[in-house]
Amino acid sequence: MRKDTGQVFRIEDYRPSDYLIPRTSLAFALSPEATVVTAVLDIERRQGIAPGTPLVLDGDELTLVSVAIDGKPLADDAFSSDPQHLTIANPPHDEAFQLTIVTRIDPSRNGTLMGLFRTNGVYCTQCEPEGFRRITYFTDRPDMLSVYTVRIEAERAQAPLLLSNGNLVEQGDLAGGRHFVVWHDPFPKPSYLFALVAGDLAGLHDEFTTASGRKVALGIYVEHGKQDRAAYAMDALKRSMSWDEEVFGLEYDLDVFNIVAVSDFNMGAMENKGLNIFNDKYVLADEATATDADFANIEAIIAHEYFHNWTGNRITCRDWFQLCLKEGLTVFRDHEFSADQRSRAVKRIAEVRTLRAHQFPEDQGPLAHPVRPRRYREINNFYTATVYEKGSEVVRMIRTILGPDDFRKGMKLYIERHDGDAATIEDFLAAFEDASDHDLSQFALWYHQAGTPNLTISTAHDAEHQEFRIEIEQSVPPTPSESRKRLMHIPLAFGLVGEDGSDITPTSVEGATVENGVIHVRKRRQIVRFQGVRERPVVSLNRGFSAPITLSVEQRADDLLFLARHDSDLVSRWQSLYTLFTDALIHGFRSVRGQKAPEFPTGLIAAIGDIASDESLEPAFRALALTLPGEADVARDIGTNIDPDAIRVSRDALASAIAKANGERFQALYDGFDGGGTFSPDADSAGKRALRNVLLDYLAVGAEDPSLAARQFDQATNMTDKAAAMTVLAHRFPGHARTTDALAAFETQYGHDPLVMDKWYQTQATIPGADAVDRVKALMTHQGFSLSNPNRVRALIGTFSTLNQTGFHRADGAGYTFFAETVLEIEKRNPQLAARLATAMRSWRSLEPTRQAAAREALLTIAAPDDLSSDLRDIIERTLA
Ligand code: TRP
Ligand code: ZN
């Protein structure tokens, strides 16, 4: 494990490496405990660098066997090595030489899941961001592009399948039951895109012909017996390949594209050139084992990794500060793909919810950082919602500002200019500026300045002068190490909605640039005046969520209700309801804190019933509209002095008021959708299931007994309906005999299938209330649970700490104490996983004082050991700062 050294990396310290490695040849002699790696590196001294300049390569936990230059072994005093470096103090003065390094590694005892490791008997690598240095000594940075040739040798029985990047060029048998292959990847790539997989896996095969006629052999490799569950992923892959040709004009460039699914993986998936490696959760799906959410995630992640082939691989990052160059852009591309494959509005609403749930709290807490950071201690901790999701929002705003045509031109120019490069955000922005006549210098602050901007907005209508005024004031809250903020360029999409629900077109506008329904906010304070507005319009703001900001608007409840029913923009209709819900829940929260029973506006409650049964709206939209803000969302909007128990009381009271007022309507609707019939994972069918399952939850809130949910659980013919019923039973009727039966039945049926069991852990980890801590502790001893599998850990510990507000934030601090011990235990094997879990504590300062003190104690417990990994040390110190 890499221990913390306190070293901080700074963007301004970037300089090109002294030496280049144009060709890399690797030979792996695979063996579970002692794999030998022979790296032959063609090294060239960069122009202008003095002959004899020391060559320093990166390493991590490597055992060095030998070093040779141009075939001659180096004397012991000609190099020095420690676990982090290999230094050749006085390399040959020739412009080019060949360095041969032999290292030995132990994949079986590599719990970090970085470098070469074993997962269920399969050899697998993960090199992004700095895992390649755990395989051999190398200049392990993304601007070191090299052409790789990889020879893999292994026991045939143990590993009949041997994969690496690029094309297969040679294979054969060896003595002693061993065999070998050679792969060659013609595209120069950074070391983080290197991959190797070796093992006994089943393949699902298909073919894709690109627009220019190249035949690509497609393969998805999974555990034996699970090939059928890879069919949806294969379909998503082919749709992604076509879509990227149609929408971005980008074609695949190798003869082979392989995907491998493994069960131990730190994140979702990895875009290694020609050999994507996936967490099996994001490959395997069929109706009996996967929910609609799983299908949607698979589609999105398959697309995401495939799209990286251009945005990430052909054009990579100069350094890790530029991570958003590939991630933000690729998330934007996968969002657009899913929007085209499904319902655009529904997809956008889901994005807004995710951004608010994950990125806003990051931006508003101690871990806030710019989309393109300037400092880091541990780069692993910067694969964040800010880099990914806000990074995608920034690209979306560029498109909003430029318009679709200039945006397309900018993308084309970016790719033409930088294909084969390791590029920067400045390069990216320059392409859009040069392809259009837009000045993006103020806009660029979105990359450089952390924090969620806020717009305070008020409006006034002057009937006499037929003028409507929007007064806008912008502010960006201070974030760690950035107390003073500069003014941003915020594209605010809006509409002036008239009495009949259609938009009013004013005769003229002054006070701001207004184009295509977007106000370009650039100053601290702006008054936008619209002329020729006879009647008072209702203003619809941030339509389509055009900017990732918060709004402070004094908007009348009846105006919001009007927008919820009539706005032409569906995102805004959803947002209006969401705002009304939030206001109601905060009001309810204050009542509860003041020992009063919460009361809720009847207009809102009636509107919910109407929207639920409005046939002109797609079911998926109605499901989203009916979903109350989560307890954590409400907490964030309250901001300080959080008492999660009171939030829960308020939220349950609102749900039950809605259920009571609309019970009959909900029941009729629920009965109208039947859960049976042939299953299809398409968006329409999924939307119907989503609505039915939201209704089931409301019906359970209003019910005396769990029979409806129990019946759905027993009769469900797909995992979406089954898991939803199990959750309703567990959360609304905890401890009830029908609930206990359902949980036991689920375990009996799926106990052999870890991915499905994750739903069982998750459901129980999120049962609200104080006894959650003991429940989670008990589940940790379940025979299927393991602290070394990231999916299991996230299903149980991750969901408990992020989604179970009342359980985790128990007033006596027992949730935190348990969490601190568990994080430290996990850190011993997998520091990356531990660090990511620990971010669940980031909002601790907004808790009420008792909980805050308990949370601080737990954070200090985590911080106490003096040999913490750099991953965990970095998160904990920033959280406590
Ligand atoms: N580049 C990957 C993606 O976004 C994510 C990634 C980064 C990753 N580091 C990782 C995946 C470590 C697994 C393990 O597509
Ligand atoms: Zn990515």
PDB file of C-alpha atoms and ligand atoms in Angstrom, residues 113-114 126 128-129 192 265-271 304-305 308 323 326-327 380 383 388 832, ligand 1:
ATOM      1  CA  LEU A 113      -7.215  -4.062  -7.022  1.00  0.00           C
ATOM      2  CA  MET A 114      -4.641  -1.804  -8.695  1.00  0.00           C
ATOM      3  CA  GLN A 126      -6.287  -1.930 -13.437  1.00  0.00           C
ATOM      4  CA  GLU A 128      -5.594   4.081 -14.165  1.00  0.00           C
ATOM      5  CA  PRO A 129      -4.375   6.292 -12.723  1.00  0.00           C
ATOM      6  CA  TYR A 192      -2.880   3.783 -17.667  1.00  0.00           C
ATOM      7  CA  PHE A 265     -13.406  -4.026  -9.076  1.00  0.00           C
ATOM      8  CA  ASN A 266     -12.965  -0.651  -7.435  1.00  0.00           C
ATOM      9  CA  MET A 267     -15.205   1.307  -9.780  1.00  0.00           C
ATOM     10  CA  GLY A 268     -17.670   0.820 -12.605  1.00  0.00           C
ATOM     11  CA  ALA A 269     -15.441   0.025 -15.549  1.00  0.00           C
ATOM     12  CA  MET A 270     -12.226   0.923 -17.348  1.00  0.00           C
ATOM     13  CA  GLU A 271     -11.655   2.010 -20.932  1.00  0.00           C
ATOM     14  CA  HIS A 304     -19.170   5.536 -21.628  1.00  0.00           C
ATOM     15  CA  GLU A 305     -16.206   3.179 -21.859  1.00  0.00           C
ATOM     16  CA  HIS A 308     -13.531   6.876 -24.301  1.00  0.00           C
ATOM     17  CA  LEU A 323      -8.878  14.349 -15.815  1.00  0.00           C
ATOM     18  CA  LYS A 326     -11.729  12.887 -20.810  1.00  0.00           C
ATOM     19  CA  GLU A 327     -14.234  12.216 -18.024  1.00  0.00           C
ATOM     20  CA  ASN A 380      -7.293   8.454  -6.779  1.00  0.00           C
ATOM     21  CA  TYR A 383     -12.465  10.577  -9.563  1.00  0.00           C
ATOM     22  CA  TYR A 388     -17.347  13.610 -13.870  1.00  0.00           C
ATOM     23  CA  GLN A 832      -9.023   3.301  -2.421  1.00  0.00           C
TER      24      GLN A 832
HETATM   25  N1  TRP B   1     -11.582   5.778 -16.270  1.00  0.00           N
HETATM   26  C1  TRP B   1     -12.625   4.999 -15.685  1.00  0.00           C
HETATM   27  C2  TRP B   1     -13.920   5.536 -16.244  1.00  0.00           C
HETATM   28  O1  TRP B   1     -14.399   6.557 -15.875  1.00  0.00           O
HETATM   29  C3  TRP B   1     -12.713   5.028 -14.219  1.00  0.00           C
HETATM   30  C4  TRP B   1     -11.555   4.618 -13.381  1.00  0.00           C
HETATM   31  C5  TRP B   1     -10.579   5.378 -12.917  1.00  0.00           C
HETATM   32  C6  TRP B   1     -11.397   3.394 -12.750  1.00  0.00           C
HETATM   33  N2  TRP B   1      -9.812   4.702 -12.025  1.00  0.00           N
HETATM   34  C7  TRP B   1     -10.303   3.489 -11.889  1.00  0.00           C
HETATM   35  C8  TRP B   1     -12.101   2.222 -12.828  1.00  0.00           C
HETATM   36  C9  TRP B   1      -9.920   2.446 -11.075  1.00  0.00           C
HETATM   37  C10 TRP B   1     -11.712   1.169 -12.007  1.00  0.00           C
HETATM   38  C11 TRP B   1     -10.637   1.290 -11.131  1.00  0.00           C
HETATM   39  O2  TRP B   1     -14.477   5.017 -17.136  1.00  0.00           O
END
